Amino acid sequence: MNNSMDCAPEATLCNGTSCVVPESNFNAILSVVLSTVLTILLAMVMFSMGCNVDINRFLWHMKRPWGICVGFLCQFGIMPLTGFILSVAFDVLPLQAVVILIMGCCPGGTSSNILAYWVDGDMDLSVSMTTCSTLLAMGMMPLCLFIYTKMWTDAGTIVIPYDSIGTSLVALVIPVSIGMYVNHKWPEKAKIILKVGSIAGAILIVLIAVVGGVLYQSAWIIAPKLWIIGTIFPMAGYSLGFFLARIAGQPWHRCRTVALETGMQNTQLCSTIVQLSFTPEELNVVFTFPLIYSIFQLAFAGIFLGIYVAYKKCYQKNRGELPEIEGTETVPDSPHCQVNEGFQADTSGH
């Protein structure tokens, strides 16, 4: 029997009963253009987020990194372990289990910094956690993947794109550093930049989700188990990160920050690793999982944001600062206190 008869009409590459539709040149070019544009926009948004980071408080977190250590434990302890448990519990295919674990081992994404601002999180902690997790991912990702995936795949099969991690680190550190300097020298201008950047950041998050859905719309047919895991995984990350931070004695605003940093993974990095590590036939089975995770991590973050905004309106009508975020630690003074003031009335007189 002619193997070509087993193929869909639009397929041109056949091997037995397996047919792969070649990638569209339009999609490839569009992907490169949009990646470049989104990277530039993301750098601009991170610059505005840096305008809410106080240099003294940022250095304080580095010198007394208890919050960062809690976040590290969540990022490279809870998330890979949760991915492993979900893979075993749902008895997924080895290839699918590896992709789930790759997602769990990725560092925090920069979207968490934007969401941390909107939920009045500790921006200094958020930026320091994202920076540290991206830097430590150089060593922690290969280690975690070696530990958790060896029952499903051979060592060295998964390709870690160190250049992509380095690019993410540069795109984070440089704009944030410039924003911190602007905040230090011109705090009033920094507040204006922050207001614009926070709105642009929210639009950018939605834009990234839409672009991902459009570019990879042909890959949405995927095993139902992965849809379920993609729903549970980010929710588990948010919840476990929040409770672990609270158990560690962190104040509420830092618990919210750690929760976002834990559940909100760098899905773009995960997609890159998957593309570098698997064949086109294998990608048809698993490539959509990072997109599913991205959708649900944003959806749950939006729900949390809505709940928090409703809480503020109910219990914080005309007050400038929530009583629950008043920590007991002595930290350097910041023009933004312990939460962002981007949308609060300036009653300080300066």
Coordinates of C-alpha atoms in Angstrom, one line a residue:
M1 CA 0.0 0.0 0.0
N2 CA 1.3 3.4 -0.9
N3 CA 2.2 5.3 2.3
S4 CA 1.2 8.6 0.7
M5 CA -2.4 7.4 0.7
D6 CA -2.4 7.5 4.5
C7 CA -1.6 11.2 4.6
A8 CA -3.8 14.2 4.8
P9 CA -4.0 16.1 1.5
E10 CA -2.1 19.1 2.9
A11 CA 0.8 17.0 4.2
T12 CA 4.0 16.7 2.2
L13 CA 6.3 14.8 4.6
C14 CA 5.3 11.2 5.3
N15 CA 6.9 8.4 7.2
G16 CA 4.7 5.3 7.4
T17 CA 1.4 6.5 8.8
S18 CA 2.9 9.7 10.2
C19 CA 2.5 12.9 8.3
V20 CA 3.9 16.3 9.3
V21 CA 2.6 19.5 7.8
P22 CA 5.6 21.7 7.0
E23 CA 5.7 25.0 8.9
S24 CA 4.4 28.1 7.1
N25 CA 7.0 30.6 6.0
F26 CA 4.5 33.3 6.9
N27 CA 4.2 32.0 10.5
A28 CA 8.0 31.7 10.8
I29 CA 8.6 35.3 9.6
L30 CA 5.7 36.6 11.8
S31 CA 7.1 34.7 14.8
V32 CA 10.5 36.4 14.4
V33 CA 9.0 39.9 13.9
L34 CA 6.6 39.6 16.8
S35 CA 9.3 38.1 19.1
T36 CA 11.5 41.1 18.4
V37 CA 8.7 43.6 18.9
L38 CA 7.5 41.9 22.1
T39 CA 11.1 41.8 23.5
I40 CA 11.5 45.5 22.9
L41 CA 8.0 46.2 24.4
L42 CA 8.8 44.0 27.4
A43 CA 12.1 45.8 28.0
M44 CA 10.2 49.1 28.0
V45 CA 7.7 47.7 30.5
M46 CA 10.4 46.4 32.7
F47 CA 12.0 49.9 32.6
S48 CA 8.7 51.3 34.0
M49 CA 8.6 48.6 36.6
G50 CA 12.1 49.5 37.6
C51 CA 10.8 53.0 38.4
N52 CA 8.9 51.4 41.3
V53 CA 12.1 49.7 42.7
D54 CA 14.1 51.6 45.4
I55 CA 17.8 51.0 45.2
N56 CA 18.2 50.8 49.0
R57 CA 15.4 48.4 49.5
F58 CA 16.6 46.2 46.6
L59 CA 20.1 46.0 48.1
W60 CA 18.5 45.3 51.5
H61 CA 16.8 42.2 50.0
M62 CA 20.1 41.1 48.6
K63 CA 21.9 41.5 51.9
R64 CA 19.1 39.8 53.9
P65 CA 17.8 37.4 51.3
W66 CA 15.2 35.5 53.4
G67 CA 12.4 36.4 51.0
I68 CA 14.5 35.4 48.0
C69 CA 15.4 32.1 49.7
V70 CA 11.7 31.3 50.2
G71 CA 11.1 32.1 46.6
F72 CA 14.0 30.0 45.5
L73 CA 12.6 27.0 47.5
C74 CA 9.2 27.5 45.8
Q75 CA 10.7 28.0 42.3
F76 CA 13.1 25.1 42.1
G77 CA 11.7 22.9 44.9
I78 CA 7.9 23.1 44.8
M79 CA 7.3 23.6 41.1
P80 CA 9.5 20.6 39.8
L81 CA 8.1 18.4 42.5
T82 CA 4.5 19.4 41.7
G83 CA 5.2 18.7 38.0
F84 CA 6.5 15.3 38.9
I85 CA 3.6 14.4 41.1
L86 CA 1.1 15.5 38.4
S87 CA 2.8 13.5 35.7
V88 CA 2.8 10.3 37.8
A89 CA -0.8 10.9 39.1
F90 CA -2.2 11.3 35.6
D91 CA 0.0 8.6 34.1
V92 CA 0.9 10.7 31.1
L93 CA 3.2 9.6 28.3
P94 CA 6.9 9.8 29.0
L95 CA 7.3 12.6 26.4
Q96 CA 4.4 14.6 28.0
A97 CA 5.9 14.1 31.5
V98 CA 9.2 15.5 30.3
V99 CA 7.5 18.7 28.9
I100 CA 5.5 19.1 32.2
L101 CA 8.8 18.9 34.1
I102 CA 10.5 21.4 31.8
M103 CA 7.7 23.8 32.6
G104 CA 8.1 23.2 36.3
C105 CA 11.9 23.8 36.2
C106 CA 11.7 27.1 34.3
P107 CA 12.5 30.3 36.2
G108 CA 9.9 32.9 37.0
G109 CA 8.6 35.0 34.1
T110 CA 8.7 38.8 33.9
S111 CA 4.9 38.9 33.8
S112 CA 5.0 38.3 37.5
N113 CA 6.6 41.7 38.0
I114 CA 3.7 43.4 36.3
L115 CA 1.1 41.4 38.2
A116 CA 3.0 42.0 41.5
Y117 CA 2.6 45.8 40.9
W118 CA -1.1 45.5 40.4
V119 CA -1.7 43.5 43.6
D120 CA 0.4 45.9 45.7
G121 CA 3.2 43.4 46.1
D122 CA 6.8 44.0 47.1
M123 CA 8.3 45.2 43.8
D124 CA 11.8 45.1 45.2
L125 CA 11.4 41.5 46.2
S126 CA 9.6 40.6 42.9
V127 CA 12.4 42.0 40.7
S128 CA 15.2 40.5 42.9
M129 CA 13.4 37.1 42.8
T130 CA 13.0 37.2 39.0
T131 CA 16.6 38.2 38.5
C132 CA 18.0 35.6 40.9
S133 CA 15.8 32.7 39.6
T134 CA 16.8 33.5 36.0
L135 CA 20.5 33.6 36.9
L136 CA 20.3 30.4 39.0
A137 CA 18.4 28.7 36.3
M138 CA 21.7 28.2 34.5
G139 CA 22.5 25.5 37.0
M140 CA 19.3 24.6 38.7
M141 CA 17.4 23.7 35.5
P142 CA 19.8 21.0 34.4
L143 CA 20.0 19.7 37.9
C144 CA 16.2 19.5 38.4
L145 CA 15.6 18.0 35.0
F146 CA 18.3 15.4 35.6
I147 CA 16.7 14.4 39.0
Y148 CA 13.1 14.3 37.9
T149 CA 13.2 13.2 34.2
K150 CA 15.7 10.3 34.4
M151 CA 12.8 7.7 34.7
W152 CA 11.4 8.9 31.4
T153 CA 14.4 10.0 29.3
D154 CA 18.2 9.7 28.9
A155 CA 20.5 12.2 30.4
G156 CA 21.5 14.9 27.9
T157 CA 18.4 14.6 25.7
I158 CA 17.0 17.9 26.8
V159 CA 18.7 21.0 25.4
I160 CA 19.0 23.9 27.7
P161 CA 19.1 27.2 25.7
Y162 CA 21.6 29.1 27.8
D163 CA 21.7 31.9 25.2
S164 CA 17.9 32.4 25.6
I165 CA 18.3 32.4 29.4
G166 CA 21.1 35.0 29.1
T167 CA 19.0 37.1 26.8
S168 CA 16.1 37.1 29.3
L169 CA 18.5 38.1 32.0
V170 CA 19.9 41.0 30.1
A171 CA 16.4 42.1 29.0
L172 CA 15.4 42.1 32.6
V173 CA 18.5 43.6 34.4
I174 CA 19.4 46.5 32.1
P175 CA 15.9 48.1 31.8
V176 CA 15.1 47.6 35.5
S177 CA 18.5 49.1 36.5
I178 CA 17.8 52.2 34.4
G179 CA 14.4 52.5 35.9
M180 CA 15.8 52.2 39.4
Y181 CA 18.2 55.0 38.6
V182 CA 15.4 57.2 37.3
N183 CA 13.4 56.5 40.4
H184 CA 16.4 57.5 42.5
K185 CA 17.1 60.7 40.7
W186 CA 13.6 61.9 39.6
P187 CA 11.0 60.1 41.8
E188 CA 8.1 62.3 40.5
K189 CA 8.8 61.5 36.9
A190 CA 9.2 57.8 37.8
K191 CA 5.6 57.8 39.1
I192 CA 4.3 59.0 35.8
I193 CA 6.4 56.5 33.9
L194 CA 5.1 53.8 36.2
K195 CA 1.5 54.6 35.6
V196 CA 1.9 54.4 31.8
G197 CA 4.1 51.3 32.0
S198 CA 1.8 49.4 34.3
I199 CA -1.1 49.8 31.8
A200 CA 1.2 48.9 28.9
G201 CA 2.3 45.9 30.8
A202 CA -1.3 44.7 31.2
I203 CA -1.9 45.1 27.5
L204 CA 1.3 43.3 26.7
I205 CA 0.4 40.3 28.8
V206 CA -2.9 40.0 26.8
L207 CA -1.1 40.6 23.5
I208 CA 1.4 37.8 24.2
A209 CA -1.4 35.3 24.9
V210 CA -3.3 36.3 21.8
V211 CA -0.1 36.1 19.6
G212 CA 0.7 32.6 20.9
G213 CA -2.9 31.4 20.2
V214 CA -2.7 32.8 16.6
L215 CA 0.7 31.5 15.7
Y216 CA 0.1 28.0 17.0
Q217 CA -3.6 27.6 16.4
S218 CA -3.0 24.3 14.5
A219 CA -1.6 22.6 17.6
W220 CA -4.5 23.0 19.9
I221 CA -5.6 19.4 19.5
I222 CA -3.9 17.8 22.5
A223 CA -4.5 15.1 25.1
P224 CA -7.2 16.0 27.6
K225 CA -4.9 15.1 30.5
L226 CA -2.6 17.9 29.5
W227 CA -5.5 20.4 29.6
I228 CA -6.3 19.2 33.1
I229 CA -2.7 19.4 34.2
G230 CA -2.3 22.8 32.6
T231 CA -5.2 24.0 34.7
I232 CA -4.0 22.5 38.0
F233 CA -0.3 23.2 37.7
P234 CA -0.3 27.1 37.9
M235 CA -3.1 27.1 40.5
A236 CA -0.9 24.7 42.7
G237 CA 2.1 27.0 42.1
Y238 CA 0.2 30.1 43.3
S239 CA -1.3 28.4 46.3
L240 CA 1.7 26.5 47.5
G241 CA 4.0 29.6 47.0
F242 CA 1.6 31.8 49.0
F243 CA 1.2 29.3 51.9
L244 CA 4.9 28.5 52.1
A245 CA 5.8 32.2 52.3
R246 CA 3.1 32.7 55.0
I247 CA 4.5 29.7 57.0
A248 CA 7.9 31.3 56.7
G249 CA 6.6 34.4 58.4
Q250 CA 6.5 36.7 55.4
P251 CA 4.0 39.6 55.5
W252 CA 0.9 39.5 53.3
H253 CA 2.3 41.7 50.5
R254 CA 5.4 39.5 50.2
C255 CA 3.2 36.3 50.3
R256 CA 1.3 37.7 47.3
T257 CA 4.6 38.4 45.6
V258 CA 6.1 35.0 46.2
A259 CA 2.9 33.3 45.0
L260 CA 3.0 35.1 41.7
E261 CA 6.8 34.4 41.3
T262 CA 6.1 30.7 41.9
G263 CA 3.1 30.1 39.7
M264 CA 4.0 32.4 36.8
Q265 CA 6.7 30.6 34.9
N266 CA 8.7 31.7 31.9
T267 CA 6.6 29.9 29.3
Q268 CA 8.5 31.4 26.4
L269 CA 11.7 29.7 27.7
C270 CA 9.8 26.4 28.0
S271 CA 8.6 26.6 24.4
T272 CA 12.2 27.2 23.2
I273 CA 13.5 24.2 25.1
V274 CA 10.8 22.0 23.8
Q275 CA 11.5 23.1 20.2
L276 CA 15.2 22.5 20.6
S277 CA 14.8 19.1 22.2
F278 CA 12.1 17.2 20.2
T279 CA 11.4 16.2 16.6
P280 CA 8.5 17.7 14.6
E281 CA 6.5 14.5 15.2
E282 CA 7.0 14.8 18.9
L283 CA 6.1 18.5 18.9
N284 CA 2.7 17.6 17.6
V285 CA 2.0 15.8 20.8
V286 CA 3.4 18.3 23.4
F287 CA 4.1 21.7 21.9
T288 CA 0.8 23.3 23.0
F289 CA 1.3 22.5 26.7
P290 CA 3.4 25.7 27.4
L291 CA 0.6 27.7 25.8
I292 CA -2.1 26.0 27.9
Y293 CA -0.1 26.7 31.0
S294 CA 0.4 30.3 29.9
I295 CA -3.4 30.8 29.4
F296 CA -4.3 29.4 32.8
Q297 CA -1.6 31.1 34.7
L298 CA -2.8 34.4 33.3
A299 CA -6.5 33.5 33.9
F300 CA -5.9 32.6 37.6
A301 CA -3.7 35.7 38.1
G302 CA -6.5 37.8 36.7
I303 CA -9.0 36.1 39.1
F304 CA -6.6 36.8 42.0
L305 CA -6.2 40.4 40.9
G306 CA -10.0 40.8 40.8
I307 CA -10.4 39.3 44.3
Y308 CA -7.7 41.6 45.6
V309 CA -9.2 44.7 44.1
A310 CA -12.6 43.8 45.5
Y311 CA -11.0 43.4 48.9
K312 CA -9.4 46.8 48.7
K313 CA -12.7 48.4 47.8
C314 CA -14.5 46.7 50.7
Y315 CA -11.9 47.2 53.4
Q316 CA -9.7 50.1 52.2
K317 CA -12.2 52.7 50.9
N318 CA -10.4 55.9 51.7
R319 CA -7.2 54.8 53.3
G320 CA -3.9 55.1 51.6
E321 CA -2.3 52.0 52.9
L322 CA -3.5 48.5 53.8
P323 CA -2.9 47.6 57.5
E324 CA -2.2 44.0 56.6
I325 CA 1.0 44.9 54.7
E326 CA 2.6 46.8 57.5
G327 CA 5.6 44.5 58.3
T328 CA 7.5 44.4 61.5
E329 CA 10.9 44.5 59.8
T330 CA 13.0 47.7 59.7
V331 CA 13.9 48.4 56.1
P332 CA 15.4 51.4 54.4
D333 CA 12.9 54.2 53.5
S334 CA 11.5 54.2 50.0
P335 CA 9.5 56.9 48.2
H336 CA 7.0 54.1 47.4
C337 CA 6.9 52.7 51.0
Q338 CA 6.3 49.0 50.9
V339 CA 3.7 48.9 48.2
N340 CA 3.3 50.6 44.9
E341 CA 1.8 54.1 44.9
G342 CA 1.2 54.3 41.2
F343 CA -2.6 54.7 41.5
Q344 CA -2.8 56.1 45.1
A345 CA -3.3 59.7 46.1
D346 CA 0.0 61.4 46.9
T347 CA -0.6 62.7 50.4
S348 CA 3.1 63.0 51.4
G349 CA 3.5 66.5 49.9
H350 CA 6.4 65.5 47.7

